[in-house]
Amino acid sequence: MQFAHPSYLWLLFGLIPLIVWYVFKQRNARPSLAMSTLAPFAHLGTPWREYVRHLLFVLRLGTIACVILILARPQTRDSWHTTSTEGTDIMLAIDVSTSMLAMDFKPDRLEAAKQVATEFVSGRESDNIGVVIFAGESLTGIPMTVDRGMLVNYINGISTSLLPDGTAIGDGIATALNRIKEGKAKSRSIILITDGSNNTGVVAPLTAAEVAKELEARIYTIGIGTNGMAEYPVMTPYGPSTQRMQVVIDEGTLRQIANLTNGKYFRATDENVLREVFAEIDSLEKTRMDVRHFSHAEDNYMLFAWIAFGLFALELLLRYTVNRSIP
């Protein structure tokens, strides 16, 4: 056991003057009565209440000492404990092609996906989660980690300017698989978010799905985009503008990828549906696992608090019962 504020322990030396004061007070506080003889009282001895009177002072000193120890904040350090919880390995594969700037979501598809992904990550406290982004190429943004702050910060910083334009769905899955195969959890999942169809890259989407099947990794595919037409930002000779374009999502391929890996395909047509999709995935992806937690410093003052309370309560009880004084 260590103390967060060991300097407070010097206050224990303040008990010494109290003890000296008490002894001095007792030596000079005995009443006297002149009598011709003490023979009738010789066999009585010292009454037990005399000892109780001193015990009250000892209890008060014990209470003060415990309070000083509490102020010094006793702590236990460098301890491990294991808890049983639900967790899995998850890779988020997020499309960052320029089509994700379509404004059928508010403010656009990418920002809506980032917001919901952030909420999802924050709620999965016991999981190893990583992030892959893909457009014309794929890139590991964050390897699998339990650091929620790092994940949230990275997701919030994702933009369409990070990679060349295009939609390499197969490469995105392959990069996610390279990371997730390093995980130790029995359950492995990839959540793929895209708004288009594969039009570039080295690995075909279904080939990547076959590899995922061999690795026993489920892929949940999410097609993000409204039905029909959507507003897209475009640059004109007169400055930024918008243009209505047909929403084209290769739902057939996304559904095949999900079915092949025992996952599930979802179509998110607005922000509420996207949030419901992640909620459903959250309920599906739960695996029982033991997690070891390291506690660097933990306050451990409750024992002294209860002792102080007990000593003070006992002092009050004795003072107003067996050792009660009558004026």
Tab-separated table of C-alpha atoms in Angstrom:
chain	number	residue	atom	x	y	z
A	1	MET	CA	0.000	0.000	0.000
A	2	GLN	CA	1.170	3.489	-0.871
A	3	PHE	CA	-0.115	6.984	-0.153
A	4	ALA	CA	-0.950	9.631	-2.759
A	5	HIS	CA	-0.169	12.413	-0.235
A	6	PRO	CA	2.351	10.927	2.234
A	7	SER	CA	3.202	14.391	3.601
A	8	TYR	CA	-0.106	14.358	5.488
A	9	LEU	CA	1.263	11.512	7.643
A	10	TRP	CA	3.376	14.093	9.485
A	11	LEU	CA	0.135	15.147	11.130
A	12	LEU	CA	0.300	11.934	13.177
A	13	PHE	CA	3.049	13.539	15.236
A	14	GLY	CA	0.394	16.035	16.324
A	15	LEU	CA	-1.056	13.246	18.471
A	16	ILE	CA	1.967	13.412	20.784
A	17	PRO	CA	1.113	16.868	22.211
A	18	LEU	CA	-2.463	15.672	22.723
A	19	ILE	CA	-1.225	12.693	24.724
A	20	VAL	CA	1.068	14.894	26.826
A	21	TRP	CA	-1.769	17.357	27.421
A	22	TYR	CA	-4.114	14.539	28.490
A	23	VAL	CA	-1.606	13.037	30.939
A	24	PHE	CA	-0.867	16.442	32.436
A	25	LYS	CA	-4.560	17.215	32.722
A	26	GLN	CA	-5.308	13.925	34.502
A	27	ARG	CA	-2.521	14.404	37.017
A	28	ASN	CA	-3.884	17.804	38.012
A	29	ALA	CA	-7.564	17.099	37.844
A	30	ARG	CA	-8.063	14.665	40.738
A	31	PRO	CA	-10.404	15.971	43.462
A	32	SER	CA	-9.366	15.494	47.086
A	33	LEU	CA	-11.289	14.985	50.273
A	34	ALA	CA	-9.764	14.990	53.784
A	35	MET	CA	-10.675	11.877	55.803
A	36	SER	CA	-9.345	10.435	59.066
A	37	THR	CA	-8.842	6.975	57.582
A	38	LEU	CA	-9.253	5.110	54.237
A	39	ALA	CA	-9.467	1.677	55.781
A	40	PRO	CA	-13.146	1.079	54.825
A	41	PHE	CA	-12.284	1.670	51.138
A	42	ALA	CA	-9.042	-0.318	51.000
A	43	HIS	CA	-10.690	-3.470	49.577
A	44	LEU	CA	-12.633	-1.638	46.801
A	45	GLY	CA	-9.749	-1.205	44.322
A	46	THR	CA	-9.937	0.921	41.174
A	47	PRO	CA	-13.446	1.013	39.643
A	48	TRP	CA	-13.717	-0.205	36.021
A	49	ARG	CA	-15.267	3.093	34.965
A	50	GLU	CA	-11.906	4.696	35.673
A	51	TYR	CA	-10.406	2.648	32.825
A	52	VAL	CA	-13.351	3.422	30.538
A	53	ARG	CA	-12.684	7.127	31.088
A	54	HIS	CA	-9.192	6.700	29.624
A	55	LEU	CA	-10.516	4.460	26.867
A	56	LEU	CA	-12.592	7.373	25.574
A	57	PHE	CA	-9.436	9.356	24.940
A	58	VAL	CA	-7.795	6.396	23.190
A	59	LEU	CA	-10.833	6.041	20.914
A	60	ARG	CA	-10.675	9.741	20.066
A	61	LEU	CA	-6.973	9.444	19.175
A	62	GLY	CA	-7.739	6.414	16.976
A	63	THR	CA	-10.442	8.357	15.144
A	64	ILE	CA	-8.113	11.292	14.471
A	65	ALA	CA	-5.349	8.939	13.263
A	66	CYS	CA	-7.727	7.243	10.808
A	67	VAL	CA	-8.870	10.609	9.443
A	68	ILE	CA	-5.231	11.595	8.861
A	69	LEU	CA	-4.619	8.309	7.008
A	70	ILE	CA	-7.665	8.976	4.824
A	71	LEU	CA	-6.364	12.463	3.987
A	72	ALA	CA	-3.092	10.845	2.871
A	73	ARG	CA	-5.128	8.763	0.353
A	74	PRO	CA	-3.934	5.173	0.793
A	75	GLN	CA	-3.758	3.414	-2.587
A	76	THR	CA	-3.059	0.003	-4.026
A	77	ARG	CA	-0.963	0.059	-7.205
A	78	ASP	CA	-0.065	-2.152	-10.142
A	79	SER	CA	-2.897	-4.629	-9.759
A	80	TRP	CA	-4.519	-6.886	-12.348
A	81	HIS	CA	-8.062	-8.187	-12.309
A	82	THR	CA	-9.978	-10.273	-14.810
A	83	THR	CA	-13.603	-9.777	-15.762
A	84	SER	CA	-15.839	-11.741	-18.069
A	85	THR	CA	-17.331	-9.550	-20.750
A	86	GLU	CA	-18.548	-9.543	-24.319
A	87	GLY	CA	-16.099	-8.561	-27.048
A	88	THR	CA	-14.921	-9.230	-30.591
A	89	ASP	CA	-12.496	-8.024	-33.263
A	90	ILE	CA	-14.022	-5.498	-35.645
A	91	MET	CA	-12.626	-3.602	-38.627
A	92	LEU	CA	-14.506	-0.638	-40.052
A	93	ALA	CA	-13.958	-0.190	-43.804
A	94	ILE	CA	-15.223	3.245	-44.838
A	95	ASP	CA	-15.582	4.493	-48.414
A	96	VAL	CA	-14.013	7.965	-48.782
A	97	SER	CA	-14.585	8.455	-52.512
A	98	THR	CA	-15.922	11.852	-53.591
A	99	SER	CA	-19.395	10.386	-54.150
A	100	MET	CA	-19.635	10.150	-50.338
A	101	LEU	CA	-20.091	13.927	-50.379
A	102	ALA	CA	-23.625	13.497	-51.756
A	103	MET	CA	-26.102	15.518	-49.725
A	104	ASP	CA	-28.969	13.041	-49.423
A	105	PHE	CA	-27.687	12.686	-45.821
A	106	LYS	CA	-27.097	15.712	-43.587
A	107	PRO	CA	-24.672	17.292	-44.116
A	108	ASP	CA	-23.440	14.525	-46.446
A	109	ARG	CA	-23.021	10.749	-46.541
A	110	LEU	CA	-19.479	10.715	-45.212
A	111	GLU	CA	-20.207	12.952	-42.221
A	112	ALA	CA	-23.319	10.923	-41.364
A	113	ALA	CA	-21.328	7.681	-41.575
A	114	LYS	CA	-18.575	9.154	-39.392
A	115	GLN	CA	-21.088	10.281	-36.769
A	116	VAL	CA	-22.783	6.901	-36.495
A	117	ALA	CA	-19.456	5.034	-36.620
A	118	THR	CA	-18.182	7.188	-33.752
A	119	GLU	CA	-21.242	6.339	-31.649
A	120	PHE	CA	-20.783	2.652	-32.461
A	121	VAL	CA	-17.097	2.656	-31.505
A	122	SER	CA	-17.749	4.531	-28.252
A	123	GLY	CA	-20.312	1.934	-27.182
A	124	ARG	CA	-18.108	-1.125	-27.809
A	125	GLU	CA	-15.848	-0.799	-24.766
A	126	SER	CA	-14.421	-4.338	-24.727
A	127	ASP	CA	-13.721	-4.775	-28.445
A	128	ASN	CA	-10.588	-4.470	-30.513
A	129	ILE	CA	-11.577	-2.105	-33.312
A	130	GLY	CA	-9.617	-0.812	-36.294
A	131	VAL	CA	-10.361	1.486	-39.232
A	132	VAL	CA	-9.610	1.094	-42.923
A	133	ILE	CA	-10.456	3.729	-45.521
A	134	PHE	CA	-10.675	3.116	-49.240
A	135	ALA	CA	-11.351	5.007	-52.450
A	136	GLY	CA	-9.107	4.437	-55.502
A	137	GLU	CA	-6.720	2.752	-53.036
A	138	SER	CA	-7.054	1.377	-49.513
A	139	LEU	CA	-5.237	2.399	-46.363
A	140	THR	CA	-5.124	1.240	-42.744
A	141	GLY	CA	-6.066	4.276	-40.713
A	142	ILE	CA	-5.936	2.678	-37.253
A	143	PRO	CA	-4.861	-0.935	-36.510
A	144	MET	CA	-7.070	-2.787	-34.047
A	145	THR	CA	-6.971	-1.149	-30.650
A	146	VAL	CA	-9.036	-0.633	-27.507
A	147	ASP	CA	-8.109	3.054	-27.358
A	148	ARG	CA	-11.513	4.652	-27.958
A	149	GLY	CA	-10.123	8.182	-27.955
A	150	MET	CA	-7.686	7.402	-30.750
A	151	LEU	CA	-10.416	5.742	-32.831
A	152	VAL	CA	-12.877	8.593	-32.391
A	153	ASN	CA	-10.270	11.225	-33.234
A	154	TYR	CA	-9.232	9.407	-36.395
A	155	ILE	CA	-12.777	8.813	-37.608
A	156	ASN	CA	-13.644	12.470	-37.070
A	157	GLY	CA	-10.659	13.460	-39.212
A	158	ILE	CA	-11.520	11.279	-42.226
A	159	SER	CA	-12.051	13.192	-45.479
A	160	THR	CA	-12.307	12.468	-49.211
A	161	SER	CA	-8.925	14.122	-49.819
A	162	LEU	CA	-6.941	11.362	-48.133
A	163	LEU	CA	-6.881	8.969	-51.126
A	164	PRO	CA	-7.142	9.114	-54.934
A	165	ASP	CA	-10.738	8.968	-56.140
A	166	GLY	CA	-12.436	5.708	-57.095
A	167	THR	CA	-14.138	2.794	-55.338
A	168	ALA	CA	-11.865	-0.179	-54.636
A	169	ILE	CA	-14.187	-2.290	-52.500
A	170	GLY	CA	-12.090	-5.443	-52.891
A	171	ASP	CA	-8.912	-3.668	-51.793
A	172	GLY	CA	-10.731	-2.233	-48.787
A	173	ILE	CA	-11.829	-5.714	-47.685
A	174	ALA	CA	-8.338	-7.167	-48.301
A	175	THR	CA	-6.663	-4.473	-46.191
A	176	ALA	CA	-9.172	-5.024	-43.378
A	177	LEU	CA	-8.511	-8.785	-43.521
A	178	ASN	CA	-4.750	-8.247	-43.223
A	179	ARG	CA	-5.390	-6.461	-39.956
A	180	ILE	CA	-8.154	-8.584	-38.490
A	181	LYS	CA	-6.301	-11.864	-38.992
A	182	GLU	CA	-3.847	-10.664	-36.333
A	183	GLY	CA	-6.621	-10.545	-33.723
A	184	LYS	CA	-7.060	-13.209	-31.044
A	185	ALA	CA	-10.828	-13.084	-30.602
A	186	LYS	CA	-12.897	-15.988	-31.868
A	187	SER	CA	-15.353	-13.614	-33.511
A	188	ARG	CA	-14.062	-11.455	-36.381
A	189	SER	CA	-16.147	-8.978	-38.313
A	190	ILE	CA	-15.746	-6.334	-40.982
A	191	ILE	CA	-18.274	-3.527	-41.379
A	192	LEU	CA	-18.056	-2.158	-44.922
A	193	ILE	CA	-19.696	1.191	-45.733
A	194	THR	CA	-19.889	2.263	-49.378
A	195	ASP	CA	-22.188	4.172	-51.720
A	196	GLY	CA	-21.109	2.797	-55.095
A	197	SER	CA	-19.767	-0.179	-57.010
A	198	ASN	CA	-16.250	-1.522	-57.415
A	199	ASN	CA	-14.545	0.273	-60.310
A	200	THR	CA	-10.831	0.028	-59.539
A	201	GLY	CA	-8.305	-1.746	-57.332
A	202	VAL	CA	-6.219	-4.923	-57.462
A	203	VAL	CA	-8.469	-7.387	-55.592
A	204	ALA	CA	-11.944	-8.306	-56.806
A	205	PRO	CA	-14.629	-7.937	-54.094
A	206	LEU	CA	-15.813	-11.544	-54.297
A	207	THR	CA	-12.212	-12.820	-54.200
A	208	ALA	CA	-11.670	-10.861	-51.009
A	209	ALA	CA	-14.920	-12.299	-49.660
A	210	GLU	CA	-13.648	-15.836	-50.331
A	211	VAL	CA	-10.548	-15.094	-48.262
A	212	ALA	CA	-12.738	-13.696	-45.485
A	213	LYS	CA	-14.741	-16.903	-45.513
A	214	GLU	CA	-11.560	-18.956	-45.054
A	215	LEU	CA	-10.564	-16.745	-42.133
A	216	GLU	CA	-14.080	-17.117	-40.651
A	217	ALA	CA	-14.551	-13.348	-40.715
A	218	ARG	CA	-18.082	-12.065	-41.248
A	219	ILE	CA	-18.609	-9.043	-43.461
A	220	TYR	CA	-21.541	-6.719	-42.871
A	221	THR	CA	-22.036	-4.581	-45.966
A	222	ILE	CA	-23.883	-1.272	-45.829
A	223	GLY	CA	-25.036	0.472	-48.977
A	224	ILE	CA	-25.425	4.125	-48.039
A	225	GLY	CA	-27.571	6.347	-50.255
A	226	THR	CA	-31.185	7.291	-50.813
A	227	ASN	CA	-33.364	5.686	-53.478
A	228	GLY	CA	-33.548	7.627	-56.746
A	229	MET	CA	-31.728	10.916	-57.219
A	230	ALA	CA	-29.349	12.761	-54.898
A	231	GLU	CA	-27.646	16.151	-54.856
A	232	TYR	CA	-23.881	16.034	-55.482
A	233	PRO	CA	-21.454	18.959	-55.058
A	234	VAL	CA	-19.738	19.923	-58.318
A	235	MET	CA	-17.294	22.619	-59.330
A	236	THR	CA	-18.375	24.886	-62.203
A	237	PRO	CA	-16.617	27.801	-63.913
A	238	TYR	CA	-18.739	30.016	-61.683
A	239	GLY	CA	-17.788	28.259	-58.432
A	240	PRO	CA	-19.190	25.412	-56.291
A	241	SER	CA	-22.669	24.175	-57.143
A	242	THR	CA	-24.796	21.031	-56.886
A	243	GLN	CA	-26.082	18.566	-59.432
A	244	ARG	CA	-28.741	15.893	-59.160
A	245	MET	CA	-27.489	12.451	-60.123
A	246	GLN	CA	-28.825	8.901	-59.998
A	247	VAL	CA	-27.812	6.881	-56.917
A	248	VAL	CA	-26.111	3.691	-58.141
A	249	ILE	CA	-25.144	1.076	-55.550
A	250	ASP	CA	-24.028	-2.423	-56.549
A	251	GLU	CA	-26.373	-4.081	-54.094
A	252	GLY	CA	-26.000	-7.445	-55.796
A	253	THR	CA	-22.281	-7.642	-55.098
A	254	LEU	CA	-22.647	-6.278	-51.578
A	255	ARG	CA	-25.315	-8.863	-50.843
A	256	GLN	CA	-23.118	-11.668	-52.254
A	257	ILE	CA	-20.208	-10.583	-50.087
A	258	ALA	CA	-22.397	-10.646	-46.977
A	259	ASN	CA	-24.024	-14.001	-47.793
A	260	LEU	CA	-20.694	-15.644	-48.625
A	261	THR	CA	-19.209	-14.699	-45.245
A	262	ASN	CA	-22.332	-15.385	-43.160
A	263	GLY	CA	-22.789	-11.648	-42.645
A	264	LYS	CA	-25.687	-9.426	-43.643
A	265	TYR	CA	-26.397	-6.697	-46.174
A	266	PHE	CA	-28.117	-3.455	-45.176
A	267	ARG	CA	-29.395	-0.524	-47.214
A	268	ALA	CA	-29.250	2.773	-45.355
A	269	THR	CA	-31.403	5.386	-47.064
A	270	ASP	CA	-31.195	8.077	-44.358
A	271	GLU	CA	-29.511	8.892	-41.068
A	272	ASN	CA	-32.090	7.102	-38.905
A	273	VAL	CA	-31.877	3.901	-40.927
A	274	LEU	CA	-28.063	4.046	-40.804
A	275	ARG	CA	-28.201	4.359	-37.024
A	276	GLU	CA	-30.621	1.407	-36.847
A	277	VAL	CA	-28.242	-0.643	-39.010
A	278	PHE	CA	-25.361	-0.089	-36.605
A	279	ALA	CA	-27.641	-0.862	-33.655
A	280	GLU	CA	-28.548	-4.203	-35.245
A	281	ILE	CA	-24.907	-5.028	-35.924
A	282	ASP	CA	-24.131	-4.084	-32.328
A	283	SER	CA	-26.692	-6.629	-31.108
A	284	LEU	CA	-25.394	-9.339	-33.448
A	285	GLU	CA	-21.687	-8.979	-32.753
A	286	LYS	CA	-21.247	-10.065	-29.136
A	287	THR	CA	-18.864	-12.780	-27.969
A	288	ARG	CA	-18.118	-13.809	-24.385
A	289	MET	CA	-14.481	-13.263	-23.452
A	290	ASP	CA	-12.242	-12.710	-20.426
A	291	VAL	CA	-10.582	-9.319	-20.289
A	292	ARG	CA	-7.643	-8.476	-18.009
A	293	HIS	CA	-7.674	-4.945	-16.650
A	294	PHE	CA	-4.616	-3.209	-15.273
A	295	SER	CA	-5.191	-0.727	-12.480
A	296	HIS	CA	-2.269	1.613	-11.956
A	297	ALA	CA	-3.598	3.313	-8.831
A	298	GLU	CA	-6.774	2.724	-6.876
A	299	ASP	CA	-7.840	4.532	-3.702
A	300	ASN	CA	-8.217	2.139	-0.780
A	301	TYR	CA	-9.384	4.277	2.137
A	302	MET	CA	-12.728	2.661	2.961
A	303	LEU	CA	-11.239	0.409	5.660
A	304	PHE	CA	-9.876	3.406	7.556
A	305	ALA	CA	-13.161	5.269	7.060
A	306	TRP	CA	-15.152	2.439	8.613
A	307	ILE	CA	-12.646	2.115	11.488
A	308	ALA	CA	-12.874	5.867	12.163
A	309	PHE	CA	-16.667	5.680	12.109
A	310	GLY	CA	-16.659	2.673	14.454
A	311	LEU	CA	-14.257	4.252	16.941
A	312	PHE	CA	-16.185	7.526	17.019
A	313	ALA	CA	-19.518	5.724	17.423
A	314	LEU	CA	-18.104	3.591	20.268
A	315	GLU	CA	-16.773	6.694	22.023
A	316	LEU	CA	-20.170	8.390	21.870
A	317	LEU	CA	-21.878	5.230	23.080
A	318	LEU	CA	-19.600	4.878	26.116
A	319	ARG	CA	-19.598	8.597	26.885
A	320	TYR	CA	-23.395	8.811	27.094
A	321	THR	CA	-24.058	5.421	28.723
A	322	VAL	CA	-21.637	3.713	31.116
A	323	ASN	CA	-19.405	6.747	31.504
A	324	ARG	CA	-22.139	9.352	31.635
A	325	SER	CA	-21.424	12.171	34.057
A	326	ILE	CA	-24.135	13.860	36.108
A	327	PRO	CA	-23.559	17.529	36.985
